[in-house]
PDB file of C-alpha atoms in Angstrom:
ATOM      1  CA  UNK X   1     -41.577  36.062  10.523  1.00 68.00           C
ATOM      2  CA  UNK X   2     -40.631  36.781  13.932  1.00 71.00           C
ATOM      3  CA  UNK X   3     -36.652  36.717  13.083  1.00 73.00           C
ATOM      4  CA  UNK X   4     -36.794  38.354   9.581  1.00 71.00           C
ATOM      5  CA  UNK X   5     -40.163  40.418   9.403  1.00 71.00           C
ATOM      6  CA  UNK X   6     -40.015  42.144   6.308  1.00 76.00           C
ATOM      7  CA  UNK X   7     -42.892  42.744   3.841  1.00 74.00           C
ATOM      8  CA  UNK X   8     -41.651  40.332   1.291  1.00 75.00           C
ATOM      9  CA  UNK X   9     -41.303  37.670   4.227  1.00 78.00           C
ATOM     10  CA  UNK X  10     -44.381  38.232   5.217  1.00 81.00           C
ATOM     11  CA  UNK X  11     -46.534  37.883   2.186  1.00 82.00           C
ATOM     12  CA  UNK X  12     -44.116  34.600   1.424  1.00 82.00           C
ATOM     13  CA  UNK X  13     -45.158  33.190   4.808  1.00 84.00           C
ATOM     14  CA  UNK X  14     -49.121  34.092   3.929  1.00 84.00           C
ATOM     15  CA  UNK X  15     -48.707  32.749   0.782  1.00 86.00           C
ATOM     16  CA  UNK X  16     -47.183  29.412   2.506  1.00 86.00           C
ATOM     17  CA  UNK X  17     -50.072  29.410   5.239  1.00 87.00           C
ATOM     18  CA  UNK X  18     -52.585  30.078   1.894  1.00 90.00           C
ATOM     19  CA  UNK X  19     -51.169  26.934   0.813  1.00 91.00           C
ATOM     20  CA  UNK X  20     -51.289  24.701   3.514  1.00 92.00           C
ATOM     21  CA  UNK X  21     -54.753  25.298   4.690  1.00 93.00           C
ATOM     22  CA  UNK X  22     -56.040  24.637   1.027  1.00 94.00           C
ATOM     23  CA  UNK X  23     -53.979  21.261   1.475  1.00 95.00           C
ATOM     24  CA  UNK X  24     -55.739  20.370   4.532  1.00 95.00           C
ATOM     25  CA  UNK X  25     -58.867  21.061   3.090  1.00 96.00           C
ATOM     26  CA  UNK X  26     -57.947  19.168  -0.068  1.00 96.00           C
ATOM     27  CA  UNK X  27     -57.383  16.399   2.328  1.00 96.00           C
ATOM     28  CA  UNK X  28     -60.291  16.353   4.162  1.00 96.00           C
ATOM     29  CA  UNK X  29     -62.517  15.465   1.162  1.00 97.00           C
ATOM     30  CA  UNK X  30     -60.102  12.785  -0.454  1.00 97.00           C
ATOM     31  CA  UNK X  31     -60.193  10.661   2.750  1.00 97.00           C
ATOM     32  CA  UNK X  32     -64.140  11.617   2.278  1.00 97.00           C
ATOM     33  CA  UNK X  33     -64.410  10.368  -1.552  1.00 97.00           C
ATOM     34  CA  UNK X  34     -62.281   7.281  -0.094  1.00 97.00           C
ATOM     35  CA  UNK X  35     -64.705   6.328   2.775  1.00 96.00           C
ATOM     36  CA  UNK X  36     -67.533   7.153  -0.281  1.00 97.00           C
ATOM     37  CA  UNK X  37     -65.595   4.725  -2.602  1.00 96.00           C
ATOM     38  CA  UNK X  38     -65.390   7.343  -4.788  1.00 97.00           C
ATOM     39  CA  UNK X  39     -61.591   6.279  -5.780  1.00 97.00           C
ATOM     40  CA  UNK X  40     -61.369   8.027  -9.163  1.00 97.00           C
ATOM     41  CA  UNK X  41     -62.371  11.708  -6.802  1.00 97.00           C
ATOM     42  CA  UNK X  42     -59.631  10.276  -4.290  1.00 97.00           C
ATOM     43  CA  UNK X  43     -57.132  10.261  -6.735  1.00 97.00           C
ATOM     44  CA  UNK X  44     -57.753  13.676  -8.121  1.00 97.00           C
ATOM     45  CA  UNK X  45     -57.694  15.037  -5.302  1.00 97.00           C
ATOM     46  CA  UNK X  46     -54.389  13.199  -3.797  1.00 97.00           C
ATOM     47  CA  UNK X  47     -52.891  14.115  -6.818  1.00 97.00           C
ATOM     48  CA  UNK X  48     -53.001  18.069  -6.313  1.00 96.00           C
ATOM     49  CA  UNK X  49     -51.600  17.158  -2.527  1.00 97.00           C
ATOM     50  CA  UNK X  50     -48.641  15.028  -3.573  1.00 96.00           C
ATOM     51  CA  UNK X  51     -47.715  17.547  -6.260  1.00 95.00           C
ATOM     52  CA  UNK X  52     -46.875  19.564  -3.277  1.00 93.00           C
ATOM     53  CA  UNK X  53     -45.962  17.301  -0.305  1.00 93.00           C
ATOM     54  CA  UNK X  54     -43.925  14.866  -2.914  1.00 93.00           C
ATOM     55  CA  UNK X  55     -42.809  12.956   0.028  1.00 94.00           C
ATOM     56  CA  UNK X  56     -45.498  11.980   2.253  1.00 95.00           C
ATOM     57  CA  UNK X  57     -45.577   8.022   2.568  1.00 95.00           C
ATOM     58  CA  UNK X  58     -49.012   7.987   4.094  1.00 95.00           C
ATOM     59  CA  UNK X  59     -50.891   9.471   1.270  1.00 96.00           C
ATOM     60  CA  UNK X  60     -48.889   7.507  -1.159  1.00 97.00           C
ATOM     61  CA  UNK X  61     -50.366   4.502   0.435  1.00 96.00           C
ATOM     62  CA  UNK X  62     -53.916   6.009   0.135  1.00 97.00           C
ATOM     63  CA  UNK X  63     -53.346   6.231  -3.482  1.00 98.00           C
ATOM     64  CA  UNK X  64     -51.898   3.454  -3.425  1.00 97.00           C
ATOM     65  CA  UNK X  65     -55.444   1.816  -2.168  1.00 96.00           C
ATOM     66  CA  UNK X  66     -57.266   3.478  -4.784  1.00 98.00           C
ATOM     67  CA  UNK X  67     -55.516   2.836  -7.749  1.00 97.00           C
ATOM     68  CA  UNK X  68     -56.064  -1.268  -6.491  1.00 96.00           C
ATOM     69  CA  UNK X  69     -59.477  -0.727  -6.116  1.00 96.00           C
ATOM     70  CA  UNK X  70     -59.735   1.087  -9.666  1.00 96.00           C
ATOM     71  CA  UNK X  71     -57.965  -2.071 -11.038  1.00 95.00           C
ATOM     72  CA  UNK X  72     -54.356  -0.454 -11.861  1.00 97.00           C
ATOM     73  CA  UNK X  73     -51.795  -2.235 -10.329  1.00 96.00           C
ATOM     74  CA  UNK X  74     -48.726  -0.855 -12.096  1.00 95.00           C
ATOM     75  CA  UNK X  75     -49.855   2.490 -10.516  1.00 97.00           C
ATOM     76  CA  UNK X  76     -50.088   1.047  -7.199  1.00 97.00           C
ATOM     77  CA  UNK X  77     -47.002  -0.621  -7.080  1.00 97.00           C
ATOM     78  CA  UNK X  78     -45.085   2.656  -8.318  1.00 96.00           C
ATOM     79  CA  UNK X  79     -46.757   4.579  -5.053  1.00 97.00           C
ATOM     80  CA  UNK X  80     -46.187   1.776  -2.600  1.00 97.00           C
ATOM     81  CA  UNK X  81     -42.817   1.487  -3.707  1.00 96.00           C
ATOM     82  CA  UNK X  82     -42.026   5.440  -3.078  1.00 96.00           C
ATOM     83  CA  UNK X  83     -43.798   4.859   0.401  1.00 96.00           C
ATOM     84  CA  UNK X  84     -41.244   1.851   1.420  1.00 95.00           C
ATOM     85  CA  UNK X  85     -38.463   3.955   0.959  1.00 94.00           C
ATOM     86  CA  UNK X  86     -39.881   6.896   2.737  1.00 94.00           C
ATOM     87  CA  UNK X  87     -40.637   5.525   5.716  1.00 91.00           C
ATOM     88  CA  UNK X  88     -38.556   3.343   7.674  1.00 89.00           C
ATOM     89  CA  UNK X  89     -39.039  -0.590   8.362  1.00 92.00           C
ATOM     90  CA  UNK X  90     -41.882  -0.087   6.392  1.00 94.00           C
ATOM     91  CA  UNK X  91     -43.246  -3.845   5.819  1.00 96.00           C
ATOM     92  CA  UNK X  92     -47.130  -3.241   4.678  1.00 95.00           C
ATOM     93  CA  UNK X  93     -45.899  -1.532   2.018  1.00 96.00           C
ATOM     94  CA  UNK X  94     -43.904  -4.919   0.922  1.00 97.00           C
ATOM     95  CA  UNK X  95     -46.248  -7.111   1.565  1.00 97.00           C
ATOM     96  CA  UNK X  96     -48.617  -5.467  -0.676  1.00 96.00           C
ATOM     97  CA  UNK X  97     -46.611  -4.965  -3.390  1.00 97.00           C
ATOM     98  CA  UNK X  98     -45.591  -8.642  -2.733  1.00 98.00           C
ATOM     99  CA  UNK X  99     -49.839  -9.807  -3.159  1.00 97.00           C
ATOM    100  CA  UNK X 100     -50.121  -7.482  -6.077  1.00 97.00           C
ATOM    101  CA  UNK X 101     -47.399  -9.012  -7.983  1.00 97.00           C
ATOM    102  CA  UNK X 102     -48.689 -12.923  -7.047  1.00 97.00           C
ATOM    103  CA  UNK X 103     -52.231 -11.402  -8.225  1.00 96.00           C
ATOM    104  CA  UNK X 104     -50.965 -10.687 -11.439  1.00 96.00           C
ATOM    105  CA  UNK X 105     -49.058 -13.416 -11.640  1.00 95.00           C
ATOM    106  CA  UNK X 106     -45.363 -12.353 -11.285  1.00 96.00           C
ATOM    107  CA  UNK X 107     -44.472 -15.364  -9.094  1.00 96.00           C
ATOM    108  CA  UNK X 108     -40.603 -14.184  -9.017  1.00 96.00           C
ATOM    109  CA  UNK X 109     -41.201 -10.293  -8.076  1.00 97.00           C
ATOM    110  CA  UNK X 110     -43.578 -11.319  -5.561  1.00 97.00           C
ATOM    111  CA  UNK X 111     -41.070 -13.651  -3.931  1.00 97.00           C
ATOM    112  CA  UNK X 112     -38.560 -10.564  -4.440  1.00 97.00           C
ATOM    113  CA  UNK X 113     -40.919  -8.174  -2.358  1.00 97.00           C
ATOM    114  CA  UNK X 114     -42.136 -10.477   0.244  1.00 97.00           C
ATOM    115  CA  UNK X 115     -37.924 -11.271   1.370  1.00 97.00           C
ATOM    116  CA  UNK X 116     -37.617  -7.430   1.396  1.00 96.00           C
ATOM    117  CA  UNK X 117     -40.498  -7.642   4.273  1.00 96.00           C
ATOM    118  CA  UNK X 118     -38.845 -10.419   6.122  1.00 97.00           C
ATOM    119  CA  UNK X 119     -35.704  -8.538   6.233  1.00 96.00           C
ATOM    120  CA  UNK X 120     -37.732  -6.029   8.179  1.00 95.00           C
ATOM    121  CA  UNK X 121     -38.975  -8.392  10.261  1.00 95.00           C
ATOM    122  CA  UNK X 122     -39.106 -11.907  10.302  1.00 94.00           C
ATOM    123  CA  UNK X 123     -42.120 -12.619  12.644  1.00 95.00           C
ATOM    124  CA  UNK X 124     -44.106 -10.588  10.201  1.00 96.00           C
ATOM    125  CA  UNK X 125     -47.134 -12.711   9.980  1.00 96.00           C
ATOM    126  CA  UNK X 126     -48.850 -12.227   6.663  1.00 96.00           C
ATOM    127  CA  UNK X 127     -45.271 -11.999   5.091  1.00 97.00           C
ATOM    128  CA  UNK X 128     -44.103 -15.051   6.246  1.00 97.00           C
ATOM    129  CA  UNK X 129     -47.424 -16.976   5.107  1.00 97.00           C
ATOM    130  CA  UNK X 130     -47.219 -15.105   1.963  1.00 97.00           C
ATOM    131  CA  UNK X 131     -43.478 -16.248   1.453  1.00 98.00           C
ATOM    132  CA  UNK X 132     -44.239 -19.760   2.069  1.00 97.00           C
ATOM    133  CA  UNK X 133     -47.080 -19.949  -0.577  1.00 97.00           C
ATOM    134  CA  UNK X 134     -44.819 -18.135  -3.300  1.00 97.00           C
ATOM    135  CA  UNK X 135     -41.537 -19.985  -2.339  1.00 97.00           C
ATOM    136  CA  UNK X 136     -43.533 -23.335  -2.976  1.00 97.00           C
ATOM    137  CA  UNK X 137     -45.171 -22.197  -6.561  1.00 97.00           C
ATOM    138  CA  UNK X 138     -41.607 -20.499  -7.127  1.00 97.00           C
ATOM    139  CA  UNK X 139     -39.986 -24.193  -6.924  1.00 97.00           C
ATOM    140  CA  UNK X 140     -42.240 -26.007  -8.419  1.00 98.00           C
ATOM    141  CA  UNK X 141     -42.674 -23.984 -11.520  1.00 97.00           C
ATOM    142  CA  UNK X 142     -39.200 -23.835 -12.012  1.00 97.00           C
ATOM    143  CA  UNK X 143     -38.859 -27.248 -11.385  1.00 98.00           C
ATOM    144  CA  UNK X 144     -41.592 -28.153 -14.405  1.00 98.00           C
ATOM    145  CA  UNK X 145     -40.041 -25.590 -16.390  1.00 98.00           C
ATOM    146  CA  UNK X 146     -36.474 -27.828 -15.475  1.00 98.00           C
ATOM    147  CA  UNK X 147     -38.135 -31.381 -16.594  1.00 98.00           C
ATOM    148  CA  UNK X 148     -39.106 -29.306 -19.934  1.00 97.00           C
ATOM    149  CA  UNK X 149     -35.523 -28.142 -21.233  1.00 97.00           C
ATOM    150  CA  UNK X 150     -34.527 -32.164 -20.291  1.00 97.00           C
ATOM    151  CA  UNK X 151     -37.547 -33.192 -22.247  1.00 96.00           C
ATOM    152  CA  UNK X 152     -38.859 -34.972 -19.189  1.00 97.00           C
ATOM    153  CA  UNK X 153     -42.541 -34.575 -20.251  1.00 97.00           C
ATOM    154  CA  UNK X 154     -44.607 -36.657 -18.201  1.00 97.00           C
ATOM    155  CA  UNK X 155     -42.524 -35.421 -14.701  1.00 97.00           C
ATOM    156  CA  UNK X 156     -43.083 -31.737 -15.863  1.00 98.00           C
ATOM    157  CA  UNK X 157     -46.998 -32.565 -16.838  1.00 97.00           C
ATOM    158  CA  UNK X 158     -47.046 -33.742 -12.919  1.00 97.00           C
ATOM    159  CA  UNK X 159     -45.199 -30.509 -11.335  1.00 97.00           C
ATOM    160  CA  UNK X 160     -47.609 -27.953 -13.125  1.00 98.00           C
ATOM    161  CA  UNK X 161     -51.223 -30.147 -11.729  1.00 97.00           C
ATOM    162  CA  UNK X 162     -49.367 -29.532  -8.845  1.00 97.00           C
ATOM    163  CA  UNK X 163     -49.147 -26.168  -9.565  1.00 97.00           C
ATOM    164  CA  UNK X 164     -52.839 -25.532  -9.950  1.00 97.00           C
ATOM    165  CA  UNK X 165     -53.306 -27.269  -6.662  1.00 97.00           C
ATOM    166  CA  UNK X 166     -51.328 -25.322  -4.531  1.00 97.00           C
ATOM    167  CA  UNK X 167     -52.708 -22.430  -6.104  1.00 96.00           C
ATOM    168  CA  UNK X 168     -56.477 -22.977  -7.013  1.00 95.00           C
ATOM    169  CA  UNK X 169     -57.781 -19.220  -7.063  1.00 95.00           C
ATOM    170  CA  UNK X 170     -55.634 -16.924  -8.902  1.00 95.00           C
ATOM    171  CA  UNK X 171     -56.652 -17.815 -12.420  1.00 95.00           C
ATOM    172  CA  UNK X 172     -53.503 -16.658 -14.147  1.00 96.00           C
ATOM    173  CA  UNK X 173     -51.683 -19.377 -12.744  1.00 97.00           C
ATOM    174  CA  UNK X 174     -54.099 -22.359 -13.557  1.00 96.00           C
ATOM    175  CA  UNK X 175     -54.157 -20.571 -17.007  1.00 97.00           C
ATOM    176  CA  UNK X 176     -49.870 -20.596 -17.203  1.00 97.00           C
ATOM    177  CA  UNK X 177     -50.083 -24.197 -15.675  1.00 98.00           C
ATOM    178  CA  UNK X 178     -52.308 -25.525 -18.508  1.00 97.00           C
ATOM    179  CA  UNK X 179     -50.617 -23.608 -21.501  1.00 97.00           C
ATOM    180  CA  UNK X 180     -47.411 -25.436 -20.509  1.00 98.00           C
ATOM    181  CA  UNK X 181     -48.919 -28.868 -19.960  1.00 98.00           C
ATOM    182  CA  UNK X 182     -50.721 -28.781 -23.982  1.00 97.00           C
ATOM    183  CA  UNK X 183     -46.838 -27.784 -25.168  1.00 97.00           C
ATOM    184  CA  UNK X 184     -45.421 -30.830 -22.899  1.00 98.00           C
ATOM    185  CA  UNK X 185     -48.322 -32.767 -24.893  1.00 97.00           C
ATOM    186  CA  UNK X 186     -48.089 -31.644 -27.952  1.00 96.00           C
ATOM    187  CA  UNK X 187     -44.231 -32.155 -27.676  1.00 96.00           C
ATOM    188  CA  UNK X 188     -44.897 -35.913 -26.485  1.00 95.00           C
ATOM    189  CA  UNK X 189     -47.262 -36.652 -29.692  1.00 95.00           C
ATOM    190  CA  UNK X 190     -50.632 -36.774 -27.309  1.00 96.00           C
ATOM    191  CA  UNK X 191     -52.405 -34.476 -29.856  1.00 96.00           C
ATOM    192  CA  UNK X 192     -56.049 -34.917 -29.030  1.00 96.00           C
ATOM    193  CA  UNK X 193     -55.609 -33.971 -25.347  1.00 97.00           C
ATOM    194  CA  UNK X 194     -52.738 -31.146 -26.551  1.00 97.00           C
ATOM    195  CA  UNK X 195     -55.507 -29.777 -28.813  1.00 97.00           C
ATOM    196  CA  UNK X 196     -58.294 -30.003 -25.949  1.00 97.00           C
ATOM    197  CA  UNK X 197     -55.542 -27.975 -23.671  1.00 97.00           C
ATOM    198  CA  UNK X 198     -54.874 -25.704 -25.728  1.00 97.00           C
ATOM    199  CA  UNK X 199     -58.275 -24.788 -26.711  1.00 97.00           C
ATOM    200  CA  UNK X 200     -59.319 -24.320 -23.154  1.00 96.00           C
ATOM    201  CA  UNK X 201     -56.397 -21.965 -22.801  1.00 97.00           C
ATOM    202  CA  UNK X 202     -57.372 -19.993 -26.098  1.00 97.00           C
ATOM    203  CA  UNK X 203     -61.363 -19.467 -24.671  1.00 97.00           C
ATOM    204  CA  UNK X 204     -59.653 -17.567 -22.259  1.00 95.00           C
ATOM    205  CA  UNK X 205     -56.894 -15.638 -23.840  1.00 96.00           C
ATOM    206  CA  UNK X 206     -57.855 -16.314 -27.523  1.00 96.00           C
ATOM    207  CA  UNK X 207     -54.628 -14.069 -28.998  1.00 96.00           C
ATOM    208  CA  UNK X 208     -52.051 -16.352 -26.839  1.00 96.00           C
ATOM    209  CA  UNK X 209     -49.171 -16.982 -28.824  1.00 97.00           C
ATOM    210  CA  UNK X 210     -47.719 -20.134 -27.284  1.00 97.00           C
ATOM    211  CA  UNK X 211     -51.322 -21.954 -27.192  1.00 97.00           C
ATOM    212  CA  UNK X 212     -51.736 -21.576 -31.022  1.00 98.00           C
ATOM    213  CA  UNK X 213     -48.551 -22.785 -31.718  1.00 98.00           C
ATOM    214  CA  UNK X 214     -48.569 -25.503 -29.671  1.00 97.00           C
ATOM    215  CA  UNK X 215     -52.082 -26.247 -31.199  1.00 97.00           C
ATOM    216  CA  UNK X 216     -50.942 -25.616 -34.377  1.00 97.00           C
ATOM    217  CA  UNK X 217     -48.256 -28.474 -33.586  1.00 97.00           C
ATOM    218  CA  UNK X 218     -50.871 -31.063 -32.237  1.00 97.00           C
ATOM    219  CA  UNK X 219     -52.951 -30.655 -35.392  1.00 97.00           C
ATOM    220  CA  UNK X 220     -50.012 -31.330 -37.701  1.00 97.00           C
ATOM    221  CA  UNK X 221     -49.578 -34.705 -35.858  1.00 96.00           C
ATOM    222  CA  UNK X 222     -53.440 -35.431 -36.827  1.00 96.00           C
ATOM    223  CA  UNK X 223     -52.810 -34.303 -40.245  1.00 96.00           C
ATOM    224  CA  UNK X 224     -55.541 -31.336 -39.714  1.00 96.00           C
ATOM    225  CA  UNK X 225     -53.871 -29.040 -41.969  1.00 97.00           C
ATOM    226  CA  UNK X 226     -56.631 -26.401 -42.535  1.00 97.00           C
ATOM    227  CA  UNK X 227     -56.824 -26.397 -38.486  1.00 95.00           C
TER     228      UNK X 227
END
């Protein structure tokens, strides 16, 4: 205003100022809904802001934590993504987009994400924990998966319990672990325990493809053709 202070300049710069104390406002009560664990209010709310200041890394993360604690990953992972390129050697943002991906069971992205954080620095606790639990589950489910394509059966039955030991409390992975073991079954004519396997599997994801047909399989051995 001071080096150009003509009308139109003026009511441009009031409109601007307008602007940016409804922003701070807005602010103020989504880091309120947050702290309320009102994450759905957050969001809103966020979402008005970042329509304006597209490239602010911090609020991204703060969306970011919402949209994990309202159970939408994908969303997450799209804002923490935006926030690791917009601010510099910025390694949170990698290592939670690293955990999200080994909560959902993405075993490969995760080990993807977790490198990018070690690039940024290698002493990076949590990273380098997290990088040693996914590098091991990394090898030794592509290992099993190796023993399958040979038709070694028994040897990839024994790399997927190991599986489910080294990683005993995300259920997705006990869940992949014993789908694979009732088709190494089924494929090495042990029908009753295939069918037993595959069951358990199907209680808890009763429209997965692989488990019926690998059931499906294991009753044809037993002659259970209605089955």
């Amino acid at each position: 205003l001071k080096s150009n202070p003509s009308n139109n300049e003026e009511k441009e710069a009031q409109t601007q100022l307008t602007k940016s104390d409804e922003l701070q406002r807005l602010h103020s009560q989504a880091l309120a809904a947050y702290q309320q664990e009102d994450y759905e209010a957050a969001i809103s709310l966020l979402d008005e802001i970042l329509a304006v200041c597209v490239w602010d890394a911090e609020l991204r993360e703060l969306r970011a934590e919402c949209y994990i604690k309202e159970g939408e990953p994908s969303k997450a992972i799209s804002d923490l993504k935006a926030a690791a390129k917009l601010k510099n050697d910025n390694t949170e943002a990698f290592y939670k987009i690293s955990r999200i991906y080994y909560q959902l069971g993405d075993h490969e992205l995760s080990l993807s994400e977790v490198r990018e954080c070690l690039k940024l620095d290698q002493d990076h606790k949590q990273c380098f924990s997290l990088y040693k639990q996914v590098k091991k589950l990394n090898k030794q489910i592509e290992s099993a998966e190796e023993f399958i394509r040979e038709g070694r059966y028994e040897d990839a039955i024994s790399k997927y319990d190991s599986v489910m030991k080294t990683e005993p409390e995300v259920q997705i992975y006990s869940t992949r672990a014993k789908e694979r073991i009732c088709h190494c079954l089924s494929k090495n004519q042990q029908a009753t325990e295939a069918i037993k396997l595959c069951t358990e599997v199907l209680q808890l994801e009763p429209t997965n493809v692989n488990a019926l047909k690998d059931r499906a399989e294991a009753y044809l051995l037993e002659d259970m053709y209605e089955e």
